[in-house]
Short mmCIF file of C-alpha atoms in Angstrom, two decimals:
data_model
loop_
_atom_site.label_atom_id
_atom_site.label_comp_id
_atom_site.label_asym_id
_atom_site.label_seq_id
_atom_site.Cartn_x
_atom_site.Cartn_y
_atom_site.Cartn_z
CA UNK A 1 7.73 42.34 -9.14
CA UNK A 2 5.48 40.02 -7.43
CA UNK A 3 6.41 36.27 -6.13
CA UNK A 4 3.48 35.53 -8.22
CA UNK A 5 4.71 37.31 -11.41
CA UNK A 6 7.81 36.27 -10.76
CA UNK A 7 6.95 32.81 -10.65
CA UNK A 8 5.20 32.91 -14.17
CA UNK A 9 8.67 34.37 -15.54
CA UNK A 10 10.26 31.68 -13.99
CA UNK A 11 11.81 29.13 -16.75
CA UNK A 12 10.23 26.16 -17.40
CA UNK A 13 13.02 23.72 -17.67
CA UNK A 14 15.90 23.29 -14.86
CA UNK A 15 19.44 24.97 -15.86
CA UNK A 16 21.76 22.30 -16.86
CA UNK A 17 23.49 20.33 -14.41
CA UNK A 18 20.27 20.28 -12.22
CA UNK A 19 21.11 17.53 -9.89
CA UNK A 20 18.83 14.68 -9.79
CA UNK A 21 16.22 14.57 -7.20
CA UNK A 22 15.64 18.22 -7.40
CA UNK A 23 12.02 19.58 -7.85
CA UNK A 24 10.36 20.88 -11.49
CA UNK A 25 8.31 23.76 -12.06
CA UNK A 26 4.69 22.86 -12.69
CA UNK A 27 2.53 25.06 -12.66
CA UNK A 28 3.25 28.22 -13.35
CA UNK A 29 5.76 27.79 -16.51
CA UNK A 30 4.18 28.88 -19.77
CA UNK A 31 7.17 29.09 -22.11
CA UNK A 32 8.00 25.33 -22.18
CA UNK A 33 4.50 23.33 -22.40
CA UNK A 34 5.83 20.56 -23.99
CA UNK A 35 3.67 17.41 -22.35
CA UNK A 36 5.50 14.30 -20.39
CA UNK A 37 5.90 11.54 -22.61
CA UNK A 38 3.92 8.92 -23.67
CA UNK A 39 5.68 6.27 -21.59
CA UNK A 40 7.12 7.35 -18.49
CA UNK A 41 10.80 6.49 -17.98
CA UNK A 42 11.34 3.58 -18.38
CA UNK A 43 14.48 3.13 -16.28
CA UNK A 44 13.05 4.05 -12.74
CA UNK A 45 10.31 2.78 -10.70
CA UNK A 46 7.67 4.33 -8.49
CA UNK A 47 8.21 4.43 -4.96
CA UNK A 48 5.35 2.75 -3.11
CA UNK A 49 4.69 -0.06 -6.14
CA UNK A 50 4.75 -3.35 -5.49
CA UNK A 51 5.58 -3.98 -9.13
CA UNK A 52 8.37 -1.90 -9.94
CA UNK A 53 6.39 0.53 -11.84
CA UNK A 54 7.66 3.15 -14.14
CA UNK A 55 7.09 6.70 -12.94
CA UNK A 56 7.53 10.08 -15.10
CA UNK A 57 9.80 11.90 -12.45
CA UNK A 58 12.07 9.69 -11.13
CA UNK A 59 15.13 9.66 -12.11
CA UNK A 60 17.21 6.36 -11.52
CA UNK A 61 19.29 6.49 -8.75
CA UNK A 62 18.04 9.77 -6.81
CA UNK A 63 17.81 9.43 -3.05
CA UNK A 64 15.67 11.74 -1.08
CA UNK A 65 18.25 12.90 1.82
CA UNK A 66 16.11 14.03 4.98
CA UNK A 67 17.47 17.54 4.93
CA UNK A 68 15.74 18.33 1.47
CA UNK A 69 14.82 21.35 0.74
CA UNK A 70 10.94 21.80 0.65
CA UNK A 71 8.89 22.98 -2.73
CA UNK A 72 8.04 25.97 -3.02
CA UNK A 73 4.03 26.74 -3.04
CA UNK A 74 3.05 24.17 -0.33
CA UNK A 75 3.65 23.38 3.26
CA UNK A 76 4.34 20.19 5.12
CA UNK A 77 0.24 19.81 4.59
CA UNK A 78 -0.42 20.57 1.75
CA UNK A 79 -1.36 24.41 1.98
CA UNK A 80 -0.96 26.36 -0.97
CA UNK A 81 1.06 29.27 -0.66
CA UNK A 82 -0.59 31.70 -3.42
CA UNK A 83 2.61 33.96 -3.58
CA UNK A 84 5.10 30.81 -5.05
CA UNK A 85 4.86 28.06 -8.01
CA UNK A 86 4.20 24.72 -6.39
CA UNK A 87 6.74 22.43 -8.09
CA UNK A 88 6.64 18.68 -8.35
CA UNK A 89 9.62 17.13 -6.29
CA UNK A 90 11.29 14.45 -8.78
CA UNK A 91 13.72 11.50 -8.34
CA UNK A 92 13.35 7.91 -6.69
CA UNK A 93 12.13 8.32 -3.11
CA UNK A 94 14.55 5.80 -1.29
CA UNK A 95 12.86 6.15 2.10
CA UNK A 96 9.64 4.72 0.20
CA UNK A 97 11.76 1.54 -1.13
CA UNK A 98 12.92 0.73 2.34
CA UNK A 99 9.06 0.91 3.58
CA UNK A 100 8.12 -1.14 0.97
CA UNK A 101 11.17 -3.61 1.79
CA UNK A 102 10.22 -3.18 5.57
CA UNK A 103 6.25 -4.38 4.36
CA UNK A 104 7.47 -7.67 2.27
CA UNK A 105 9.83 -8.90 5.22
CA UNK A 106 6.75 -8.33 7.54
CA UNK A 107 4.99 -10.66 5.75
CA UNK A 108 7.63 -13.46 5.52
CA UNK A 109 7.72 -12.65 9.36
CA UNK A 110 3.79 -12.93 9.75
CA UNK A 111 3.85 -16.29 7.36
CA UNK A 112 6.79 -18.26 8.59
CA UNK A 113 7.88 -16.88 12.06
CA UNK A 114 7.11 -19.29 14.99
CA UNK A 115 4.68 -17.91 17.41
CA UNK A 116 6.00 -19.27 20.47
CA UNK A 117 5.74 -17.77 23.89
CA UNK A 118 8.88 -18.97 24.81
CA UNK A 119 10.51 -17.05 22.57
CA UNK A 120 12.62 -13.25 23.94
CA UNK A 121 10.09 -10.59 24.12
CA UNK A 122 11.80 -8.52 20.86
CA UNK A 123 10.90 -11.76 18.82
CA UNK A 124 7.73 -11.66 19.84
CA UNK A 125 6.80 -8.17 19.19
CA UNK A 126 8.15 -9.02 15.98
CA UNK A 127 5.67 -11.18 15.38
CA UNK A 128 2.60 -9.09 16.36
CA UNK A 129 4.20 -5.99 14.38
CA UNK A 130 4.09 -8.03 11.57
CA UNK A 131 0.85 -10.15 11.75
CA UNK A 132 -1.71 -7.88 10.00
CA UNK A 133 0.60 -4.88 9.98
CA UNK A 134 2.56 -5.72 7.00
CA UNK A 135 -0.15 -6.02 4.69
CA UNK A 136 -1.49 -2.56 5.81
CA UNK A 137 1.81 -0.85 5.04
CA UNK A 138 1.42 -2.75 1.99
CA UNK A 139 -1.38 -1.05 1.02
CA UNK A 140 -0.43 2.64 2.28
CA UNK A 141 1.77 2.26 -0.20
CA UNK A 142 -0.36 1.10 -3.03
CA UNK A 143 -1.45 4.82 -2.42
CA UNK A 144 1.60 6.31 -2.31
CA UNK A 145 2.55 4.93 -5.95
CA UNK A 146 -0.83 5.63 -7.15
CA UNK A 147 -0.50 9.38 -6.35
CA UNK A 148 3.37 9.49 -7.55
CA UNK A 149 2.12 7.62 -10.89
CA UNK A 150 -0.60 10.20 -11.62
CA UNK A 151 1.68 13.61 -11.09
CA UNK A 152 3.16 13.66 -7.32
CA UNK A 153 1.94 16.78 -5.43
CA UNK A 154 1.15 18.36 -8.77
CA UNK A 155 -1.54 15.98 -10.58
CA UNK A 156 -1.48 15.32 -14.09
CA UNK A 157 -3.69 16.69 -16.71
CA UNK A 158 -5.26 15.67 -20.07
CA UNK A 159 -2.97 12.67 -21.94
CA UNK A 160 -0.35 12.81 -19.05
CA UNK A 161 -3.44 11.80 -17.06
CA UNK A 162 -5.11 9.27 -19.74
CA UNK A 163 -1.58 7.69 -20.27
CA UNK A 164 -1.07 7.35 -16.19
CA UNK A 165 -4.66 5.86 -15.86
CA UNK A 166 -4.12 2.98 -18.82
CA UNK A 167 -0.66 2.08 -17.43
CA UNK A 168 -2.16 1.69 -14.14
CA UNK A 169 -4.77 -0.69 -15.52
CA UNK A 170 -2.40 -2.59 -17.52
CA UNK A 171 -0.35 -3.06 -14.00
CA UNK A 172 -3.52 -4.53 -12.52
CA UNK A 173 -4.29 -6.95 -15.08
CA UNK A 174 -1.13 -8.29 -14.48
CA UNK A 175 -1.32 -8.50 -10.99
CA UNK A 176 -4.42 -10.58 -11.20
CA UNK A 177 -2.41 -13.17 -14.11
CA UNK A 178 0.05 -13.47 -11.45
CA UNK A 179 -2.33 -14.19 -8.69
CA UNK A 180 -3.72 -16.59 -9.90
CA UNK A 181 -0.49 -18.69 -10.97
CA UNK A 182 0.49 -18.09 -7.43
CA UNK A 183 -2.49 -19.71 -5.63
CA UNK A 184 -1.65 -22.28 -8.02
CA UNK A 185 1.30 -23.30 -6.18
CA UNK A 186 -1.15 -24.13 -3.43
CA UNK A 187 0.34 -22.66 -0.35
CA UNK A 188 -2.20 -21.79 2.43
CA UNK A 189 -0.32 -18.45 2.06
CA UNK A 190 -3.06 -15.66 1.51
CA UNK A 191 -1.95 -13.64 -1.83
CA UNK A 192 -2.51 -10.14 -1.76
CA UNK A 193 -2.20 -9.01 -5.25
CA UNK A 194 -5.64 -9.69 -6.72
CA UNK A 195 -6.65 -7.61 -4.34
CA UNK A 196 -4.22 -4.97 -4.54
CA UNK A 197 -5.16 -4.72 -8.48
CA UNK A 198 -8.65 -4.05 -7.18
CA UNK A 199 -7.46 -1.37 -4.98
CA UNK A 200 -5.97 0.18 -8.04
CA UNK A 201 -8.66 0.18 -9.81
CA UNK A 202 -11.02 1.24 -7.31
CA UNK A 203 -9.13 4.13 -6.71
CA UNK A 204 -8.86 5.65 -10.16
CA UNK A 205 -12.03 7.91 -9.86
CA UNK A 206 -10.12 9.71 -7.16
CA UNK A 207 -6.58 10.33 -9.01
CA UNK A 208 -7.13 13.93 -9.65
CA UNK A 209 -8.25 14.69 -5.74
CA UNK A 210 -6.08 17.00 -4.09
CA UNK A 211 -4.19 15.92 -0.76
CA UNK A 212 -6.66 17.53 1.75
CA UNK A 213 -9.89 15.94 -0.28
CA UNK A 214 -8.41 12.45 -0.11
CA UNK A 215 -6.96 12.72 3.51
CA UNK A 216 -10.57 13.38 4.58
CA UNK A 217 -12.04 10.88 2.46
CA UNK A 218 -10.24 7.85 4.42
CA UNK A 219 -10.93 9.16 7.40
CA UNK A 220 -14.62 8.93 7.08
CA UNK A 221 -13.82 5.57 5.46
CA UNK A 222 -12.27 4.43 8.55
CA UNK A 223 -15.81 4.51 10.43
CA UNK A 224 -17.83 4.00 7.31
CA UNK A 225 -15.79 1.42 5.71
CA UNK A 226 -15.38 -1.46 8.38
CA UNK A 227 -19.24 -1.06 9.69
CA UNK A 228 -20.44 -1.69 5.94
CA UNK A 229 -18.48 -4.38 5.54
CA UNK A 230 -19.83 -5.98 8.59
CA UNK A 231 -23.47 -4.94 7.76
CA UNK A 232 -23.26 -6.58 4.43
CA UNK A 233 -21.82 -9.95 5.23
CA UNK A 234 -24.58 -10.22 7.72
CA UNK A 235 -27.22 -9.20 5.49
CA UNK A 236 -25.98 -11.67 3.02
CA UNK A 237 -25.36 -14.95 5.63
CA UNK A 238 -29.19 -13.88 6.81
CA UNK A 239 -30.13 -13.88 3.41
CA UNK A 240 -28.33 -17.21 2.94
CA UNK A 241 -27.04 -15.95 -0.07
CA UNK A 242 -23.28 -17.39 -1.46
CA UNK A 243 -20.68 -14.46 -1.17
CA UNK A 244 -17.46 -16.03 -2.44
CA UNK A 245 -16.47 -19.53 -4.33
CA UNK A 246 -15.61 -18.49 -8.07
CA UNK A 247 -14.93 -15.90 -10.48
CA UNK A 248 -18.29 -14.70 -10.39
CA UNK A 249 -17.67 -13.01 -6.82
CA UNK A 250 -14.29 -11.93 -7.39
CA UNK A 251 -15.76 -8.04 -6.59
CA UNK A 252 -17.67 -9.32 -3.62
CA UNK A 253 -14.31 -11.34 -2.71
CA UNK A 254 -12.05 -8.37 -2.85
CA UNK A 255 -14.29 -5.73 -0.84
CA UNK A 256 -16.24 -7.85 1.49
CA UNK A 257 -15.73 -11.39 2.18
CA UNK A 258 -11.99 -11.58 1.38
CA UNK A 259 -8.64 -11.72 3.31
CA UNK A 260 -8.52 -8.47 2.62
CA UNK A 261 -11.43 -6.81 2.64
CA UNK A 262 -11.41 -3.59 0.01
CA UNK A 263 -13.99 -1.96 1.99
CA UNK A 264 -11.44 -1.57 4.95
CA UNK A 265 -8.52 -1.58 3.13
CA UNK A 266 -9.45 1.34 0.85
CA UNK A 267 -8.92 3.75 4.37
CA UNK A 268 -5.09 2.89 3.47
CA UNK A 269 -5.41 3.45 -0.20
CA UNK A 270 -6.52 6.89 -0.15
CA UNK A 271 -4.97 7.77 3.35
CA UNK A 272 -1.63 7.08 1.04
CA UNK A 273 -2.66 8.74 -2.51
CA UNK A 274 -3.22 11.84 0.43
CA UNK A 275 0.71 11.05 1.73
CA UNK A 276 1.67 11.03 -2.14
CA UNK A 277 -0.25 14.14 -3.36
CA UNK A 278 2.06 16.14 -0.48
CA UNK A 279 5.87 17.08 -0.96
CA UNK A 280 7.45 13.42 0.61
CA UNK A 281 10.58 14.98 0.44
CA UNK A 282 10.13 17.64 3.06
CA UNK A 283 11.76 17.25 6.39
CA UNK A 284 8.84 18.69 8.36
CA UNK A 285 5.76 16.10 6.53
CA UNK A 286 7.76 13.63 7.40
CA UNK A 287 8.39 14.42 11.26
CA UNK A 288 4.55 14.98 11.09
CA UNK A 289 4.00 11.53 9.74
CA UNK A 290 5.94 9.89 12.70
CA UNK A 291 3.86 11.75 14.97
CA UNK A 292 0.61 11.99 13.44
CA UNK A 293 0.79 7.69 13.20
CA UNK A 294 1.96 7.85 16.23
CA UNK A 295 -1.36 9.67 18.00
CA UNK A 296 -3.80 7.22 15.57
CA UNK A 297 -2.43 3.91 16.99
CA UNK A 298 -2.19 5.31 20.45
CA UNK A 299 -5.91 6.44 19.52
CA UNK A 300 -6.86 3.16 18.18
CA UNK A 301 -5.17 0.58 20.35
CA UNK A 302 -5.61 2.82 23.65
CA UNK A 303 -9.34 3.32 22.76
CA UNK A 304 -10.00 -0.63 22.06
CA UNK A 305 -8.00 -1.47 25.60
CA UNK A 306 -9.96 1.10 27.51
CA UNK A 307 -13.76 -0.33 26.35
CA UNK A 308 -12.66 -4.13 26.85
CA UNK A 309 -12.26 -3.16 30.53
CA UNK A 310 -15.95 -1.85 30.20
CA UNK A 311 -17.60 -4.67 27.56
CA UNK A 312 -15.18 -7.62 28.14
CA UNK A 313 -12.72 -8.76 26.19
CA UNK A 314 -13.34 -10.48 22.29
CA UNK A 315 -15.60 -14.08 22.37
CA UNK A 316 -13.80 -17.11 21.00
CA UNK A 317 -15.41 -16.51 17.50
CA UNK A 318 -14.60 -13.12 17.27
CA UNK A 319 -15.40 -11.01 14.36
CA UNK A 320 -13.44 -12.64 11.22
CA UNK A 321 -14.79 -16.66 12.02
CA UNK A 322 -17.98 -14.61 12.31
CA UNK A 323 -17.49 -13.90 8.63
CA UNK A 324 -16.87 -17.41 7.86
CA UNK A 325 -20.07 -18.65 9.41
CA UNK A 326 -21.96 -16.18 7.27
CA UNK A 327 -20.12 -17.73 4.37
CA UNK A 328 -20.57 -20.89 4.71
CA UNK A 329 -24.27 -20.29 5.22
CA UNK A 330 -24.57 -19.76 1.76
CA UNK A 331 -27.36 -22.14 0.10
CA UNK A 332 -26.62 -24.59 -1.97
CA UNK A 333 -27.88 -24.65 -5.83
CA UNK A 334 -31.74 -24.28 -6.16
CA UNK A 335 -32.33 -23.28 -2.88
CA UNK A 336 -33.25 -19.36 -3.24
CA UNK A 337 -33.25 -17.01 -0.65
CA UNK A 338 -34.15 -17.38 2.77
CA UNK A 339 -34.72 -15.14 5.48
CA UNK A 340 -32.80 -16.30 8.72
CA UNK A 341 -31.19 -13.31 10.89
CA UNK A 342 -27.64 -14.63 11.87
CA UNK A 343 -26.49 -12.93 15.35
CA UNK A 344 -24.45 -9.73 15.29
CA UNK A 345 -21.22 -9.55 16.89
CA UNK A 346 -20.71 -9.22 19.97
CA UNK A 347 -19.68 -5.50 21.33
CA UNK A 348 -16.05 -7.03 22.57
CA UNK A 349 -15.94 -8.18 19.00
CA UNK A 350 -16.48 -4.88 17.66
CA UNK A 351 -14.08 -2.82 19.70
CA UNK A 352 -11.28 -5.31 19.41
CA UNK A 353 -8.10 -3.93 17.63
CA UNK A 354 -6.67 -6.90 16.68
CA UNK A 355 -4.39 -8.07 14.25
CA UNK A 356 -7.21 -8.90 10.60
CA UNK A 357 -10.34 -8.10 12.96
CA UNK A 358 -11.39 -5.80 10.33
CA UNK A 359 -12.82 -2.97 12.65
CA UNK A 360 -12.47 0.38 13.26
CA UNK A 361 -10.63 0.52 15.82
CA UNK A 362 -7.97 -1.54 14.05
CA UNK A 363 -7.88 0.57 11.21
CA UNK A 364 -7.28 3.64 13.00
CA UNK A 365 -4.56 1.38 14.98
CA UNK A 366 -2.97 -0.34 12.38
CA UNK A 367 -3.31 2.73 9.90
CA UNK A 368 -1.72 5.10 12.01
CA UNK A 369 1.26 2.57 12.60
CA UNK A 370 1.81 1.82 9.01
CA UNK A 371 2.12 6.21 8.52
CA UNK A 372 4.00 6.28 11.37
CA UNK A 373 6.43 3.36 9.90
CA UNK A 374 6.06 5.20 6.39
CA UNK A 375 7.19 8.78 8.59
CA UNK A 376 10.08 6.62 10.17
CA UNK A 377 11.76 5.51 6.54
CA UNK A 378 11.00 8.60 4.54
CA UNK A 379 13.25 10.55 7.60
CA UNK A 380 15.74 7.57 7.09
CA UNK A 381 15.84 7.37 3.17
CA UNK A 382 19.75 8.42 3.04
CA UNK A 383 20.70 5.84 4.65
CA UNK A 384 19.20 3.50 1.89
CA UNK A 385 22.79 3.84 0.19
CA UNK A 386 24.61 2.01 2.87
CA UNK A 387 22.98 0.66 6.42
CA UNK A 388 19.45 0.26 4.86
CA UNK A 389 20.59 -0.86 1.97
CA UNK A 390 19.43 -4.71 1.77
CA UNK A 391 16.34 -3.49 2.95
CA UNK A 392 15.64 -0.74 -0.05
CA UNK A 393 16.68 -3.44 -2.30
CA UNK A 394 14.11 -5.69 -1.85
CA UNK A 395 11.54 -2.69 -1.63
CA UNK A 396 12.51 -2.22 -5.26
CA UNK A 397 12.18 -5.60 -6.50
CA UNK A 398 8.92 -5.79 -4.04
CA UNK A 399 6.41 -8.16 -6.68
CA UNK A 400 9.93 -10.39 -7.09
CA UNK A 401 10.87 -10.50 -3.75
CA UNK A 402 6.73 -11.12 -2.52
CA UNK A 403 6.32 -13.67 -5.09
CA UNK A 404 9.29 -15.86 -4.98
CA UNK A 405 8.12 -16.60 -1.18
CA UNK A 406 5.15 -18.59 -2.29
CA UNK A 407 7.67 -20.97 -4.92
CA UNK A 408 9.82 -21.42 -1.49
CA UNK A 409 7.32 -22.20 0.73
CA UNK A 410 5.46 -24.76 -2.04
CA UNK A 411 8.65 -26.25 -1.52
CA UNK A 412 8.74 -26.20 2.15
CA UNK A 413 5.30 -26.45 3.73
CA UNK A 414 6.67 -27.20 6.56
CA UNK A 415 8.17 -23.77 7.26
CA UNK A 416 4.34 -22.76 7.53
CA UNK A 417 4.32 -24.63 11.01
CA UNK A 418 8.14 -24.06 11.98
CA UNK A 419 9.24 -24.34 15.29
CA UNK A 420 12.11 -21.92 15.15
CA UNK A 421 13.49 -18.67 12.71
CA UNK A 422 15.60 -20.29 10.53
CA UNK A 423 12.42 -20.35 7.52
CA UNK A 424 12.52 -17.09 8.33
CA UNK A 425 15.94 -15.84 7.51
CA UNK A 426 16.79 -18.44 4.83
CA UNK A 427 13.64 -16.10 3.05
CA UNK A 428 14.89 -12.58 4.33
CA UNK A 429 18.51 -13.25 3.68
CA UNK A 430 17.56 -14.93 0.18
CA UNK A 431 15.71 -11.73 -0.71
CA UNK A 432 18.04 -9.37 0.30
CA UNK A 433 21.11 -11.07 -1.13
CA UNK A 434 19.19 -12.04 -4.41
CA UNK A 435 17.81 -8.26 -5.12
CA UNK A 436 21.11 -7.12 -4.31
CA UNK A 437 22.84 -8.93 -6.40
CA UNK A 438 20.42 -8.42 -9.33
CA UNK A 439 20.35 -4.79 -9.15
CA UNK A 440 24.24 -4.73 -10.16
CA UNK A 441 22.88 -6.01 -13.48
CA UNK A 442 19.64 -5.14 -14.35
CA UNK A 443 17.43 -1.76 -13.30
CA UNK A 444 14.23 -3.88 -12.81
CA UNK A 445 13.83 -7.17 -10.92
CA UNK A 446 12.25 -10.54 -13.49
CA UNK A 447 8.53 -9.56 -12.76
CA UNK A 448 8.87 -5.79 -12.54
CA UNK A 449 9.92 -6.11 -16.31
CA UNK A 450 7.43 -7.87 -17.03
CA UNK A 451 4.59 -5.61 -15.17
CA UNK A 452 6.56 -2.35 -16.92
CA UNK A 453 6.10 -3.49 -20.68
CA UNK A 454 2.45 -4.78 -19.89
CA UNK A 455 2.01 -1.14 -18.90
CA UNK A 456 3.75 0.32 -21.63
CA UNK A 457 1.35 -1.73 -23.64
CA UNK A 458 -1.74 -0.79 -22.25
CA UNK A 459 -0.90 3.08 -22.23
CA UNK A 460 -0.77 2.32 -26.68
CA UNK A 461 -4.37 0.83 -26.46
#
């Protein structure tokens, strides 16, 4: 017999005493056809989601140890291997958690840490990890849990697929509610989350693209993406025309003329529903992800520092106040349209690499360090149980953890401008210690409830 009749033989449902974390088969089982449920488990949470949210396969608990086996029917890239059933790897990826704890302490780093040159050269590099990096990561992830919410490396079909999609919408109208009552606080903080519900959004259309498809999609993206975003904030300061301000622009906001520009950021989305669609379990993807990352920010970084010696290095402006200018060009009410070209950016703008410059060169930088980082704690995941343990825990209270920053810091705008660390752990050790200690009572942290029953909601519309 065949590996290929033999696989259709094979039975659909694990033997009991299957230990958790172990893979199912998914595609070639007949006998057992009966679909997912409606709502996903409720008690575990998918790796790579800010929110905590609920994912089909994982069962509560499950640790992906580096020396997992790999699934059966695809390679370390993806590569179907026609002569075995390709079987979706289950069970809460912990190495994912700790990423996604690694990305929210970034970002107390990059909003609180002092930036003073005074400081020991490991603080320092600290800081520049962190500044830009963290919300990168951030968004590699929104991939990640994107691709493990709509089937892992074996993508959902028909109501699995509807039910997936409405949940996921459901999560990003929530994300945008809690936006907004964060900027209420009225930190100078930038908040990420109405534009990581955009994200979400914006990346439905792809959810049934297979690894390869979506791997090559962000890497056009990563040329394609920055320059457009560039080209149309230009066209629109020369056309004096207003790009941000209210509700109205919230699309424009999110993609172009935002913190976080979608049109960049996207590279990250996809470049991570590509990481998710593969078997994150296997030893070998992951050694490839350390590398891989590794080559792109070399690439990126290497490439920028090699043409400033040739063009100069970035102006004074740069490319982001550049943005601003075209902004605030914007006409005021009953003026119209105008034509005034505004200049371009200077070439040392463009080839700059630096931390929110928005260019290519930082995305293939920045991006290749966040899969590289993402490579790093996948390989690591079993120690999530013990040494990485503070770290995973805040990972899987991530919206919580993110969130309860901004109610500190309205408290203590002064930690915005401190002049030493202590902001800085006071928020790290608070997190850590405070997910910790919730997780011995309750499976989800305060807001992750929240965001799971809005989902289960919008999956009954």
């Amino acid at each position: 017999m065949s590996d290929t009749t033999a696989a259709r033989h094979r039975p659909a449902r694990p033997a009991a005493g299957t230990p958790r974390g172990s893979r199912e088969p998914a595609g070639g089982a007949a006998p057992d056809r009966r679909p997912a449920p409606a709502s996903p488990d409720p008690g575990a949470s998918a790796p790579g989601s800010p929110d905590g949210a609920s994912d089909p396969d994982t069962a509560p608990g499950a640790s992906d140890a580096p020396g997992s086996p790999e699934a059966p029917g695809a390679d370390a890239l993806g590569s179907p291997d026609p002569g075995a059933a390709v079987r979706r790897y289950r069970g809460r990826v912990a190495g994912i958690d700790v990423a996604r704890g690694l990305a929210v302490l970034g970002m107390f780093c990059a909003h609180v840490a002092p930036r003073d040159p005074g400081d020991p050269v490991v603080l320092r590099l600290l800081v520049t990890a962190s500044d830009g990096r963290s919300s990168i990561l951030f968004a590699l992830l929104a991939g990640v849990s994107l691709a493990i919410l709509t089937g892992r490396n074996v993508v959902y079909e028909g109501e699995q697929m509807r039910t997936a999609r409405l949940r996921i919408l459901g999560r990003s109208a929530m994300l945008v509610v809690i936006a907004g009552l964060l900027v209420s606080l009225g930190t100078s903080i930038n908040v990420i989350l109405a534009f990581y519900a955009a994200w979400f959004v914006a990346a439905l259309p792809f959810a049934r693209w297979p690894a390869a498809r979506l791997l090559r999609a962000a890497a056009v993206l990563s040329v394609l993406g920055p320059l457009t975003a560039v080209g149309v904030m230009w066209l629109a300061g020369s056309l004096g025309m207003w790009m941000t301000g209210d509700a109205n622009s919230f699309i424009v906001e999110v993609f172009f003329s935002g913190a976080y520009p979608g049109a960049s950021y996207m590279v990250f989305v996809l470049a991570g529903m590509g990481i998710g669609r593969l078997d994150v379990t296997s030893t070998r993807l992951q050694v490839r992800l350390v590398w891989v990352g590794g080559l792109l920010a070399v690439l990126g970084y290497l490439t920028s520092w090699c043409l400033a010696q040739v063009v100069g290095l970035p102006t004074e402006e740069g490319i982001e106040p550049w943005r601003q200018v075209t902004i605030a060009n914007g006409p005021t009410t009953g003026e119209g349209l105008h034509w005034t070209p505004l200049p371009l950016p200077a070439l040392a703008d463009l080839v700059d690499a630096g931390a929110h410059t928005g260019t290519v060169l930082e995305t293939v930088g920045s991006g290749g360090c966040a899969v590289m980082v993402l490579g790093l704690c996948l390989l690591a995941g079993g120690w999530a149980r013990h040494v990485l343990r503070p770290v995973a825990a805040v990972g899987s209270m991530a919206l919580t953890a993110y969130s309860a920053q901004f109610v500190v810091v309205a408290f203590n705008e002064d930690w915005l401008v401190a002049q030493d660390w202590a902001p800085f752990a006071w928020l790290a050790l608070g997190a850590m210690a405070g997910t910790l200690g919730w997780g011995l009572v309750a499976r989800r942290g305060p807001l992750e409830w929240v965001m799971w029953k809005v989902s289960l909601a919008a999956a009954r519309t």
